[in-house]
PDB file of C-alpha atoms in Angstrom:
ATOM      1  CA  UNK A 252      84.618  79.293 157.302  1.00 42.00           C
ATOM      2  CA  UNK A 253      87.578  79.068 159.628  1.00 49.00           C
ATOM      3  CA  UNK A 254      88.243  77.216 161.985  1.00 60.00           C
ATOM      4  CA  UNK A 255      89.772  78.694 165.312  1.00 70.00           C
ATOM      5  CA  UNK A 256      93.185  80.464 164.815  1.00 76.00           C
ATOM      6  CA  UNK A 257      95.277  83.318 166.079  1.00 80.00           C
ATOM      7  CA  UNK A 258      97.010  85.354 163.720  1.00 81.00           C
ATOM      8  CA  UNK A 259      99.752  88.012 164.479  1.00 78.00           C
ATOM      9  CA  UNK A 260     102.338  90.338 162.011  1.00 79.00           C
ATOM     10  CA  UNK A 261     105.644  90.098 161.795  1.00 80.00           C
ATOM     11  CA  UNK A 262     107.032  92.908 160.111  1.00 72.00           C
ATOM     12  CA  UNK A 263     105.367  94.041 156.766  1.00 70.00           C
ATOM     13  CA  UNK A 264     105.020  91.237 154.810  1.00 73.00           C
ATOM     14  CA  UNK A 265     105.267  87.960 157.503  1.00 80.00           C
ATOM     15  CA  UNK A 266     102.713  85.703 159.825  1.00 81.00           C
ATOM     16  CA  UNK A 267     102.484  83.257 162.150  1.00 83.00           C
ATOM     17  CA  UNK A 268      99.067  81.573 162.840  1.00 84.00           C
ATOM     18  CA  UNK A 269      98.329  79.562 166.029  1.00 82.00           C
ATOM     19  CA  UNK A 270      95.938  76.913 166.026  1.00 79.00           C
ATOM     20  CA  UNK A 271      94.629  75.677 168.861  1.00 76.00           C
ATOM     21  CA  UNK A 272      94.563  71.779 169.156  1.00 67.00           C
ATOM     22  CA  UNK A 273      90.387  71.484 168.618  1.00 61.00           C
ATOM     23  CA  UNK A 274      90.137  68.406 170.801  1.00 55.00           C
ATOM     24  CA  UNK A 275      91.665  70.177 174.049  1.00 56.00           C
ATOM     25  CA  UNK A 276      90.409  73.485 175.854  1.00 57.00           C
ATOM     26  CA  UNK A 277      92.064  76.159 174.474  1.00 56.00           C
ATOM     27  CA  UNK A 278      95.363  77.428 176.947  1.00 68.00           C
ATOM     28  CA  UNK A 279      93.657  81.131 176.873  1.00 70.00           C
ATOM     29  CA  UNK A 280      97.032  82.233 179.237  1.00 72.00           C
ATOM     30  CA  UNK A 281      99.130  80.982 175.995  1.00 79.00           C
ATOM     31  CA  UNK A 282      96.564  82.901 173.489  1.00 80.00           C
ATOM     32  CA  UNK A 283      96.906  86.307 175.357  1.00 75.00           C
ATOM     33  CA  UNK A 284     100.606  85.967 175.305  1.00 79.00           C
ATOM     34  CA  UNK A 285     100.726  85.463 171.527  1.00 82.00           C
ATOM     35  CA  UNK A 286      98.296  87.879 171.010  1.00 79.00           C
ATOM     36  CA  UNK A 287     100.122  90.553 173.174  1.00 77.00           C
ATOM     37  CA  UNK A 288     103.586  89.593 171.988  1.00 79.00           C
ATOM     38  CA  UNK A 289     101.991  90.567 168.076  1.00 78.00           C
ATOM     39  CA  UNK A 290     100.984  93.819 169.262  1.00 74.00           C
ATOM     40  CA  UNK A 291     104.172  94.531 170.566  1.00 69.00           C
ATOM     41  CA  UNK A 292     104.130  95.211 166.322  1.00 73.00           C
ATOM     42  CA  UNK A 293     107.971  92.658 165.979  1.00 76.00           C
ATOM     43  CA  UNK A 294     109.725  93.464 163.330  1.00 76.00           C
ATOM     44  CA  UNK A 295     111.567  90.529 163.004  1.00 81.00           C
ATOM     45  CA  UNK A 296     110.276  86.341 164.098  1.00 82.00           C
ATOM     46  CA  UNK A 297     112.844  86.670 166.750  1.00 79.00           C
ATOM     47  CA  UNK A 298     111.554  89.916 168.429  1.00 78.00           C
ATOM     48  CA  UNK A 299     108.161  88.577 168.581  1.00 81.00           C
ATOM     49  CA  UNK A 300     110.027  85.287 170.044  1.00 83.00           C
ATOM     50  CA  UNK A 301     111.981  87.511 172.243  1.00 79.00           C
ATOM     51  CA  UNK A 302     108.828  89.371 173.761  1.00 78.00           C
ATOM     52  CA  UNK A 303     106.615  86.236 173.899  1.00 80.00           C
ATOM     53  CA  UNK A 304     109.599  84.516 176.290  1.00 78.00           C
ATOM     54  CA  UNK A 305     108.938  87.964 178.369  1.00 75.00           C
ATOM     55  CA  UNK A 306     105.866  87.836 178.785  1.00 73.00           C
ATOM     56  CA  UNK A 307     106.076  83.996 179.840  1.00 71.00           C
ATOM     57  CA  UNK A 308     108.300  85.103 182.397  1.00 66.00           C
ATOM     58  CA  UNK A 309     105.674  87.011 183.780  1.00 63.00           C
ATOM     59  CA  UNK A 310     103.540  85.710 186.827  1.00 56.00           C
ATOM     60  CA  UNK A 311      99.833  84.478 185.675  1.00 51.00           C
ATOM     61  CA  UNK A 312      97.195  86.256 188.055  1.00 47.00           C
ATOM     62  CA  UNK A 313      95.783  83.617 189.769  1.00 45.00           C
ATOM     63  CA  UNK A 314      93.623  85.502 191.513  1.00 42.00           C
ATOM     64  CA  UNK A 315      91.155  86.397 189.071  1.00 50.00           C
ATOM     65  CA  UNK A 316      87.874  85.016 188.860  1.00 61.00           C
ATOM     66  CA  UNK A 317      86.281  83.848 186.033  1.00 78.00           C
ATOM     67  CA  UNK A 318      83.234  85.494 184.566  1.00 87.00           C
ATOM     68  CA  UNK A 319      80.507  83.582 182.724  1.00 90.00           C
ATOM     69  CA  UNK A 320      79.582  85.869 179.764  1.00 92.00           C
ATOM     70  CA  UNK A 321      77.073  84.354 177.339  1.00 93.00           C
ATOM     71  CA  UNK A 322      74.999  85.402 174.460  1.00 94.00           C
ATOM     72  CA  UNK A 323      71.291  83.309 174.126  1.00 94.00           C
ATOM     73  CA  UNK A 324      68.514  83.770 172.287  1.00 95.00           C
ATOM     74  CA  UNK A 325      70.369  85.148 169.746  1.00 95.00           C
ATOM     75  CA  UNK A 326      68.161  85.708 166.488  1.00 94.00           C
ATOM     76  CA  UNK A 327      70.119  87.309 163.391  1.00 93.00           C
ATOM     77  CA  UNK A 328      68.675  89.193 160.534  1.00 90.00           C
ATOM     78  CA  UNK A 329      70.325  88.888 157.315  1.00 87.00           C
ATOM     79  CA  UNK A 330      68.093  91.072 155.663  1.00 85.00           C
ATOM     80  CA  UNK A 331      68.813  94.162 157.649  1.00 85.00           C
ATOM     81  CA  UNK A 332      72.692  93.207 157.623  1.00 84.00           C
ATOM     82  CA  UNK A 333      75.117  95.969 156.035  1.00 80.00           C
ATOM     83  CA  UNK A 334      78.461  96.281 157.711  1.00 82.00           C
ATOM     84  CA  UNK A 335      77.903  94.544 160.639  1.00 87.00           C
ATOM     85  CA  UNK A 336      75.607  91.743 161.293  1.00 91.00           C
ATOM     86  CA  UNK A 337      72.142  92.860 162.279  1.00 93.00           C
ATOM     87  CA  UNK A 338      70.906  90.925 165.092  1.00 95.00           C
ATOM     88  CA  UNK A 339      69.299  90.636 168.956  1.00 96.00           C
ATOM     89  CA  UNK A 340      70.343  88.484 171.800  1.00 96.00           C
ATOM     90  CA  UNK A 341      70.023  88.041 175.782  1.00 97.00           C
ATOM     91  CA  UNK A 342      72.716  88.783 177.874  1.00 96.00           C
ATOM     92  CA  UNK A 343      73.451  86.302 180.650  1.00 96.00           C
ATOM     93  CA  UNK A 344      76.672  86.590 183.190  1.00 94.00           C
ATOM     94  CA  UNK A 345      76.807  83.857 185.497  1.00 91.00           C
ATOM     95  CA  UNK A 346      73.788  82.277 184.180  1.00 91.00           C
ATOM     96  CA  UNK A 347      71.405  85.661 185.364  1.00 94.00           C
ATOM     97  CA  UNK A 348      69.674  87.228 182.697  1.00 96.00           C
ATOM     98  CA  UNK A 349      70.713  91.353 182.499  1.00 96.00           C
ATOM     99  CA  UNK A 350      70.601  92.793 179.765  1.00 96.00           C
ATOM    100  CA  UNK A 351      68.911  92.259 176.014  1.00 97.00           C
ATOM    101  CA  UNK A 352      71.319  93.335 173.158  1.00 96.00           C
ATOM    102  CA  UNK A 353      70.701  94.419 169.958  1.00 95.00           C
ATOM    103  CA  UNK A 354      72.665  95.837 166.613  1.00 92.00           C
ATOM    104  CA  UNK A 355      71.177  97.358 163.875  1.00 90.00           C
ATOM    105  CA  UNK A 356      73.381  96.334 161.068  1.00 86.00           C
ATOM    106  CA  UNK A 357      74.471  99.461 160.317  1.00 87.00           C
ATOM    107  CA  UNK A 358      78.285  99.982 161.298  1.00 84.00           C
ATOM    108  CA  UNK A 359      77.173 101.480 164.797  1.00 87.00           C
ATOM    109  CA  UNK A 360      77.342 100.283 168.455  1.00 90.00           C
ATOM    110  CA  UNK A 361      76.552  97.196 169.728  1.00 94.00           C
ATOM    111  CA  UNK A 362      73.964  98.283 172.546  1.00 95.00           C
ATOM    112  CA  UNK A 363      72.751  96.443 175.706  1.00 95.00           C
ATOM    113  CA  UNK A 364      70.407  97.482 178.082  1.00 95.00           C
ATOM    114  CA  UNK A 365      69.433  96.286 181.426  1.00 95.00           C
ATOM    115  CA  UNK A 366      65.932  94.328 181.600  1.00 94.00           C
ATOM    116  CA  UNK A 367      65.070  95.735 185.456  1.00 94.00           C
ATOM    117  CA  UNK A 368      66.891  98.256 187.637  1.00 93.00           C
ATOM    118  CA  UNK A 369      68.774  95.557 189.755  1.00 94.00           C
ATOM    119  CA  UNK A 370      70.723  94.257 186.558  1.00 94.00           C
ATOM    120  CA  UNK A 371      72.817  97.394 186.647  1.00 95.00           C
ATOM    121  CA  UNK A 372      75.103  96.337 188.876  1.00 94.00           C
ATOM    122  CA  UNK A 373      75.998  92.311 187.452  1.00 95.00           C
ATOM    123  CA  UNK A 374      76.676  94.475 184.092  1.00 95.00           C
ATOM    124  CA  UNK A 375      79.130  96.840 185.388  1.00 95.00           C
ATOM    125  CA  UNK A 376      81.015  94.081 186.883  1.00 94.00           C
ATOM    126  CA  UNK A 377      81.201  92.574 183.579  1.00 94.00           C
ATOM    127  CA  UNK A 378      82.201  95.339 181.937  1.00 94.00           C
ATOM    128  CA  UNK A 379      85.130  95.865 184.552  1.00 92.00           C
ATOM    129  CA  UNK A 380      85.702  92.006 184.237  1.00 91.00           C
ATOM    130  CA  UNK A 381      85.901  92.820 180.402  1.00 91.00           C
ATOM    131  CA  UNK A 382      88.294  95.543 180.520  1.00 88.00           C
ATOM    132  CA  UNK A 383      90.937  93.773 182.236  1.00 85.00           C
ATOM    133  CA  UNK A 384      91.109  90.900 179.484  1.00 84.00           C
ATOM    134  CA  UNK A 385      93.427  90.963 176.621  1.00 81.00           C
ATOM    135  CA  UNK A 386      93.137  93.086 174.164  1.00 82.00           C
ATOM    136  CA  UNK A 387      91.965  92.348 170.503  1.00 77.00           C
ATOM    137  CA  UNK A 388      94.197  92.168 168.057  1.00 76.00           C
ATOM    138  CA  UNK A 389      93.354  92.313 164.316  1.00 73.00           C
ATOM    139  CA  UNK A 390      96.393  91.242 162.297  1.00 71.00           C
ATOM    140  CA  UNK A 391      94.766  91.977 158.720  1.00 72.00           C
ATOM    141  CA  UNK A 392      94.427  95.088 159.678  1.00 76.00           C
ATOM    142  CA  UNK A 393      97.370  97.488 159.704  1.00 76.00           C
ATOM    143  CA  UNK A 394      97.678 101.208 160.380  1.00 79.00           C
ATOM    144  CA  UNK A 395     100.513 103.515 159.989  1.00 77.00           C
ATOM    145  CA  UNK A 396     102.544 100.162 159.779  1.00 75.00           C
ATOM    146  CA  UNK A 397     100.918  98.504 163.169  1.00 75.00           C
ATOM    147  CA  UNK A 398      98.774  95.982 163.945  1.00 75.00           C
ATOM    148  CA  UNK A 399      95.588  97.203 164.994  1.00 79.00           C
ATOM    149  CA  UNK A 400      94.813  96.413 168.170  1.00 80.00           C
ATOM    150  CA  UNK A 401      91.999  97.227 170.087  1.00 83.00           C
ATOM    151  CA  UNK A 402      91.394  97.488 174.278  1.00 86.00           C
ATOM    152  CA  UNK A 403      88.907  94.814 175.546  1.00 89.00           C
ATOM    153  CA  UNK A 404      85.573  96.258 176.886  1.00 93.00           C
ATOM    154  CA  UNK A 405      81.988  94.133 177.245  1.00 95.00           C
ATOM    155  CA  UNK A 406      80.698  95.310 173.891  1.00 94.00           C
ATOM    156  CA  UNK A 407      83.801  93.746 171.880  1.00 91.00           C
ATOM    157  CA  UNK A 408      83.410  91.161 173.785  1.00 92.00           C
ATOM    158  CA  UNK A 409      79.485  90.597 172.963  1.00 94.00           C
ATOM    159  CA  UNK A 410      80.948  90.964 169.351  1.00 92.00           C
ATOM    160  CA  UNK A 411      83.284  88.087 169.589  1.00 89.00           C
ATOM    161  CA  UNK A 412      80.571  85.991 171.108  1.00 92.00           C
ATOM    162  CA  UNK A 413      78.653  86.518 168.251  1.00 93.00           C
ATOM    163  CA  UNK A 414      81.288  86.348 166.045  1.00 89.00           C
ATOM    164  CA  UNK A 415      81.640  82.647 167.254  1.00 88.00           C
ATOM    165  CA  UNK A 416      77.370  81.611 167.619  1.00 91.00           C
ATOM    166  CA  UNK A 417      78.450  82.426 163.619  1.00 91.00           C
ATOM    167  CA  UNK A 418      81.303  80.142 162.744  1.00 86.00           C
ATOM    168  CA  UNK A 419      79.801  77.384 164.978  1.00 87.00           C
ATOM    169  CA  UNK A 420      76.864  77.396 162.907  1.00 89.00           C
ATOM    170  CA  UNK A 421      78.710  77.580 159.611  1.00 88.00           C
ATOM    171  CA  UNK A 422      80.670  74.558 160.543  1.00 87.00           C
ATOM    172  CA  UNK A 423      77.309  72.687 161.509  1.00 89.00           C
ATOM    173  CA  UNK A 424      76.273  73.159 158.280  1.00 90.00           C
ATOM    174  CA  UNK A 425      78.994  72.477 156.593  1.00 89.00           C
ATOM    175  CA  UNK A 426      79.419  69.164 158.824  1.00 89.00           C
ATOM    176  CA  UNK A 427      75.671  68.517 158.052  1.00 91.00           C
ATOM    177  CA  UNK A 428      76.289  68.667 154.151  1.00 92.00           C
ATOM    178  CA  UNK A 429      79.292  66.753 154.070  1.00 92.00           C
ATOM    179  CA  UNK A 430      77.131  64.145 156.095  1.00 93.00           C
ATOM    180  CA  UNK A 431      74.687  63.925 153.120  1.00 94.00           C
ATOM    181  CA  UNK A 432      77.295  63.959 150.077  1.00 95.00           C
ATOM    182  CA  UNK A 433      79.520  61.582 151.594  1.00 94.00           C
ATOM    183  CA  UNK A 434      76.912  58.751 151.586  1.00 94.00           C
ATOM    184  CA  UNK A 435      76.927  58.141 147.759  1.00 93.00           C
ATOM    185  CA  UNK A 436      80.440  60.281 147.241  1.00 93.00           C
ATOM    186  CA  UNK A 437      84.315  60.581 148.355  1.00 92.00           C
ATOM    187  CA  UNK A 438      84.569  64.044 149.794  1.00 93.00           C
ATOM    188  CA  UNK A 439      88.170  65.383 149.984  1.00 91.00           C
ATOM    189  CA  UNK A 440      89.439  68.988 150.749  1.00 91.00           C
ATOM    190  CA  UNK A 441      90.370  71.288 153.580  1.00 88.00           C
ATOM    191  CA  UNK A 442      88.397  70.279 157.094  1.00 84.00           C
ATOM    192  CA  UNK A 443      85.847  72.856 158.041  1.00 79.00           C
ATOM    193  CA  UNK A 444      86.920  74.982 154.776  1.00 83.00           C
ATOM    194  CA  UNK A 445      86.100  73.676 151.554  1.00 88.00           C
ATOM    195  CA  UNK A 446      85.521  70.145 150.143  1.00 91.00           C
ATOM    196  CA  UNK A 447      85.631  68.612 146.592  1.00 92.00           C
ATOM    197  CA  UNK A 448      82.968  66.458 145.385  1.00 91.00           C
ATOM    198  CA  UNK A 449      83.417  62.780 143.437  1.00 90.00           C
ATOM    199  CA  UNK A 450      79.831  61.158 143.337  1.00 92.00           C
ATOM    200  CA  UNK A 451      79.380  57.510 142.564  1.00 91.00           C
ATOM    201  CA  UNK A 452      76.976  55.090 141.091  1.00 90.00           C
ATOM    202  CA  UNK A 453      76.080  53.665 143.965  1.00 91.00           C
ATOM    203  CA  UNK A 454      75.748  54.660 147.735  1.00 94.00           C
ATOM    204  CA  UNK A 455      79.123  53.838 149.404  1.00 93.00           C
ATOM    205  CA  UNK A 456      76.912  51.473 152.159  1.00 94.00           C
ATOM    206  CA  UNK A 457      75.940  49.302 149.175  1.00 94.00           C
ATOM    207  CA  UNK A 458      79.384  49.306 147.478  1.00 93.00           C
ATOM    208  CA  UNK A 459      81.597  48.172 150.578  1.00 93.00           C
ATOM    209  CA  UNK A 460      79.202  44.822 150.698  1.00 93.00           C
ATOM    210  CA  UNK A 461      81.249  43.119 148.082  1.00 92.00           C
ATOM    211  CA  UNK A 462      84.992  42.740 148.566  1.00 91.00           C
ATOM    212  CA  UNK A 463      85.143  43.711 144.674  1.00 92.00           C
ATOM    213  CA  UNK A 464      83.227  47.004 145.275  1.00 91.00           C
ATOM    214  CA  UNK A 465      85.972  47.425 148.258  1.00 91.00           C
ATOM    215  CA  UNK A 466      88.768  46.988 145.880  1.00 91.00           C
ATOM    216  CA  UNK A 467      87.061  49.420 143.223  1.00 89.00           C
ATOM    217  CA  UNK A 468      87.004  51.717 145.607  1.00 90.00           C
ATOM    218  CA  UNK A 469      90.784  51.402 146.858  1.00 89.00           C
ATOM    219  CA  UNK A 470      91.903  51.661 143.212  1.00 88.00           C
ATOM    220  CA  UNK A 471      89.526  55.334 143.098  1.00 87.00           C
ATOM    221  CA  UNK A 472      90.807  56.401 146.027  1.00 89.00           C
ATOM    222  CA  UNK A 473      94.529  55.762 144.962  1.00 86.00           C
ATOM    223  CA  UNK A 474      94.630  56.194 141.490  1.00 85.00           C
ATOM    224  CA  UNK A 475      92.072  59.391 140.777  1.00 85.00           C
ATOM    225  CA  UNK A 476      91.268  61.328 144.420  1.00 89.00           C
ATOM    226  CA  UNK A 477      94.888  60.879 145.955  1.00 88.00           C
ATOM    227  CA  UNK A 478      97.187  61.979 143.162  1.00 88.00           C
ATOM    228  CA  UNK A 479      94.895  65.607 143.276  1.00 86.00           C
ATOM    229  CA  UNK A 480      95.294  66.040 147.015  1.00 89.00           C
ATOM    230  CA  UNK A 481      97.162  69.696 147.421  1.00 88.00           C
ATOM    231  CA  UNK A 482      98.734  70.916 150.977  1.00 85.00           C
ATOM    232  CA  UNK A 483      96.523  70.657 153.503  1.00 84.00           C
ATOM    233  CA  UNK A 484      94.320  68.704 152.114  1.00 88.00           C
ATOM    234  CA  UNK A 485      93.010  65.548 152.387  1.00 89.00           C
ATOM    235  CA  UNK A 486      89.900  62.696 152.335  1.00 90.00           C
ATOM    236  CA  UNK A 487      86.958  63.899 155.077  1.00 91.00           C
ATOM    237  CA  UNK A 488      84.674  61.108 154.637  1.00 91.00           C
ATOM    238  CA  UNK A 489      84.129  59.053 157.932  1.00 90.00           C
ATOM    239  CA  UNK A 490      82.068  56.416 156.334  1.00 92.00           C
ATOM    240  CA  UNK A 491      84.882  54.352 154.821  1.00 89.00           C
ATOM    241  CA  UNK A 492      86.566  51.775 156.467  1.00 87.00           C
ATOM    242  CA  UNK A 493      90.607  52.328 157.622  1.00 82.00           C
ATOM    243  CA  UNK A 494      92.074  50.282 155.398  1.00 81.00           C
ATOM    244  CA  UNK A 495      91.291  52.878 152.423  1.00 81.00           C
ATOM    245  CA  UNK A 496      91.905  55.880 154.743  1.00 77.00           C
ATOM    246  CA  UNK A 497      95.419  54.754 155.059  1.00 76.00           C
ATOM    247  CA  UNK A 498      96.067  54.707 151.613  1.00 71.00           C
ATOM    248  CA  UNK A 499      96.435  58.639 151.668  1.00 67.00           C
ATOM    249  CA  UNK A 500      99.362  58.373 153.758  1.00 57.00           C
ATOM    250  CA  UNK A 501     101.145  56.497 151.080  1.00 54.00           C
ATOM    251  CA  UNK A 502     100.243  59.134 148.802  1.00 51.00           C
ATOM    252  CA  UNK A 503     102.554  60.566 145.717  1.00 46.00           C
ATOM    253  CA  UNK A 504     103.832  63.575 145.757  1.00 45.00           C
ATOM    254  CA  UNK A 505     102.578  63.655 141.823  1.00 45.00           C
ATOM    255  CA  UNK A 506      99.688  66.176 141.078  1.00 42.00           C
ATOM    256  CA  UNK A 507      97.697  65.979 138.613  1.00 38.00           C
ATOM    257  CA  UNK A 508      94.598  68.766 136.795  1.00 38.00           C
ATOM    258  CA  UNK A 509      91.578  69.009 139.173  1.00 39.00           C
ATOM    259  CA  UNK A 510      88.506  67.144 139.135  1.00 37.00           C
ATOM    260  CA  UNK A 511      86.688  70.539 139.118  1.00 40.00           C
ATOM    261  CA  UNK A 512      87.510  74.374 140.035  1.00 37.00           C
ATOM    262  CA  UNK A 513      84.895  74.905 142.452  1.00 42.00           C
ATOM    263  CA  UNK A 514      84.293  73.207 145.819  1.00 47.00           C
ATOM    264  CA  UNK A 515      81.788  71.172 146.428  1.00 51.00           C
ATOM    265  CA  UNK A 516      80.430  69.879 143.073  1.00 43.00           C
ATOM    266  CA  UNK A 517      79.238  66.772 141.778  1.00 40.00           C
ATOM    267  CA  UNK A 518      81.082  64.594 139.615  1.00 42.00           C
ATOM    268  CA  UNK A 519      79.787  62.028 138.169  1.00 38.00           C
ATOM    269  CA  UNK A 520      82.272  58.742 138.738  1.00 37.00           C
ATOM    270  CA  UNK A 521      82.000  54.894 137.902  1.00 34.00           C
ATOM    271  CA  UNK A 522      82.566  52.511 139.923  1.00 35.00           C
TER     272      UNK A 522
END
């Protein structure tokens, strides 16, 4: 799973990825910039740099009001799933109920429809509201040497809402493993991604009640978890105290084979 990140092509074999900081609201005026800037399909870093300064240049419409557009209720239905995910959901905009959504699963549409007569009205304005957002941009995809990019309407928009119900519940599952292994195990890899797996004897509670279990577990840490950290990696439990956490930023630059090959598995460690 990924956490939240903006993507855009430069030229036919470059990137550049923005990640939003995950402890601050997003700046969404930033994120359409970059986003439009990559469509602008820049050939070079500089011409994207060059268009993004444009664009920045360019007044911020003030004036527009914010629409609420939420997806609840949302129930999904793996077993039905092809290309697209199959599920249904209840479309709210500004907290009113309008419209109940469904997908079959199938490739198709994404279709909502109105629960009473008097919805009609709150869902065209959301689907005018929708239209003048940015538009999607899809930077794995290219076609005919451009980054495809697709106009903003209210049913790409009910996508991306479900798109991120998704990821927010494979991080809280992820989040809710790593909670359980890391009691009786030092869990290191890539946040929200991937972890590696180095059980102990013992429950780590148990072993940080003796200042010799504390210093067996400093020596682990430095000696066999550190040395195999890789780029953009590092040690996710949040059950051991500071002082050990700090020892990763002292870490060598020396790598050694992996515990494993696969994330997530057990290993059996002493200490």
């Amino acid at each position: 799973m990924d956490d939240e990140k903006y993507k855009v092509r430069i030229g036919t074999d470059k990137a550049l990825v923005y990640h939003p900081n995950p402890y601050s609201e997003p700046d969404k005026d930033f994120i359409r910039q970059f986003q439009e800037a990559g469509a602008s399909n820049p050939a070079t870093i500089q011409d994207f740099f060059n268009r993004l300064a444009e664009l920045q240049k360019q007044p911020i419409h003030q004036n527009r009001t914010a629409m609420q557009i939420e997806l609840r209720n949302i129930k999904v239905a793996e077993h039905m799933s092809e290309e697209t995910t199959a599920f249904t959901a209840n479309l709210y905009v500004d907290n009113q109920k309008v419209a109940f959504v469904k997908s079959d699963g199938r490739g198709g549409s994404t279709i909502y429809q109105p629960f009473k007569q008097d919805d009609v009205p709150d869902i065209r304005k959301a689907e005018e509201y929708c239209k003048n957002l940015p538009p999607a941009v899809y930077p794995e995809t290219v076609i005919d040497g451009k980054t495809l990019t697709v106009p903003m309407n209210l049913e790409n928009y009910i996508d991306d809402l479900l798109d991120k119900h998704l990821s927010q519940k494979e991080r809280e599952k992820f989040n809710k493993r790593m909670e359980k292994h890391q009691k009786d195990s030092i869990l290191y890899g890539i946040p929200n991604k991937q972890y590696y797996r180095v059980r102990l004897i013992k429950p780590i509670a148990e072993i940080l009640k003796s200042p010799k279990g504390i210093e067996a577990l400093k020596h682990s840490i430095h000696e066999k978890i550190i040395p195999r950290l890789k780029e953009g990696e590092s040690i996710l439990n949040t059950n051991l105290p500071a002082e050990l956490m700090r020892l990763e930023r002292k870490r060598s630059t020396k790598q050694s084979a992996r515990i494993d090959d696969s994330p997530d598995k057990q290993q059996g460690r002493k200490i």
